């Protein structure tokens, strides 16, 4: 990540506050493993789907979007708000910038792209599999199944992932300069054992109905 920039202080604040208020209500009871009610998911998703880039005080001319794709471009983090039950933030990507494959332990995450296009690849852990598959995995690896492998843009609907499904492990790769707004809860808490971990991916040759075509190995924190 590169620098963190502060919350806008102009008239966009009212829009950000509205989204935060809705998010706060949705995640009011969030603890690890929390899944919002379907009606709450629909409410927050509908609100995020209506957002535009200028609603959060950003525009495409900002310097954080203009890095040379050959220069290992960095992602800029914008912090809007955090509480004991949720985190509300945005990530600004120059073209070719990447957030590697990582997890959201026990979390539900709403992601809305507000600018540009992004390749999202996501996985979920496999919990039912042929025991023979375990013997083919290297130490420390776990079986996972592919959930999403597609390009999304600002016209795409909000993506929602859950603690056990929906693509809880994902990576973002910017096809063009882009922005993704995230609302997630409960927040990461390393001191409580809920840190963000990163993974490498390898393919598994499998004939099992239940096993995955991939295993994910812990990379680093």
mmCIF file of C-alpha atoms in Angstrom, residues 111 113 118-122 148-152 159 170-173:
data_model
loop_
_atom_site.group_PDB
_atom_site.id
_atom_site.type_symbol
_atom_site.label_atom_id
_atom_site.label_comp_id
_atom_site.label_asym_id
_atom_site.label_seq_id
_atom_site.Cartn_x
_atom_site.Cartn_y
_atom_site.Cartn_z
ATOM 1 C CA UNK A 111 -17.296 -4.241 -2.384
ATOM 2 C CA UNK A 113 -16.306 -0.508 -7.880
ATOM 3 C CA UNK A 118 -10.876 -4.628 -12.160
ATOM 4 C CA UNK A 119 -10.185 -8.341 -12.428
ATOM 5 C CA UNK A 120 -11.438 -10.167 -9.345
ATOM 6 C CA UNK A 121 -10.442 -13.745 -8.626
ATOM 7 C CA UNK A 122 -11.863 -15.334 -5.504
ATOM 8 C CA UNK A 148 -15.148 -15.845 -9.222
ATOM 9 C CA UNK A 149 -12.777 -15.167 -12.098
ATOM 10 C CA UNK A 150 -14.109 -12.138 -13.982
ATOM 11 C CA UNK A 151 -13.706 -8.460 -14.771
ATOM 12 C CA UNK A 152 -15.975 -5.981 -12.991
ATOM 13 C CA UNK A 159 -20.087 -7.864 -4.723
ATOM 14 C CA UNK A 170 -9.884 -12.784 -3.186
ATOM 15 C CA UNK A 171 -7.367 -10.753 -5.138
ATOM 16 C CA UNK A 172 -7.853 -7.495 -7.052
ATOM 17 C CA UNK A 173 -5.954 -6.569 -10.232
#
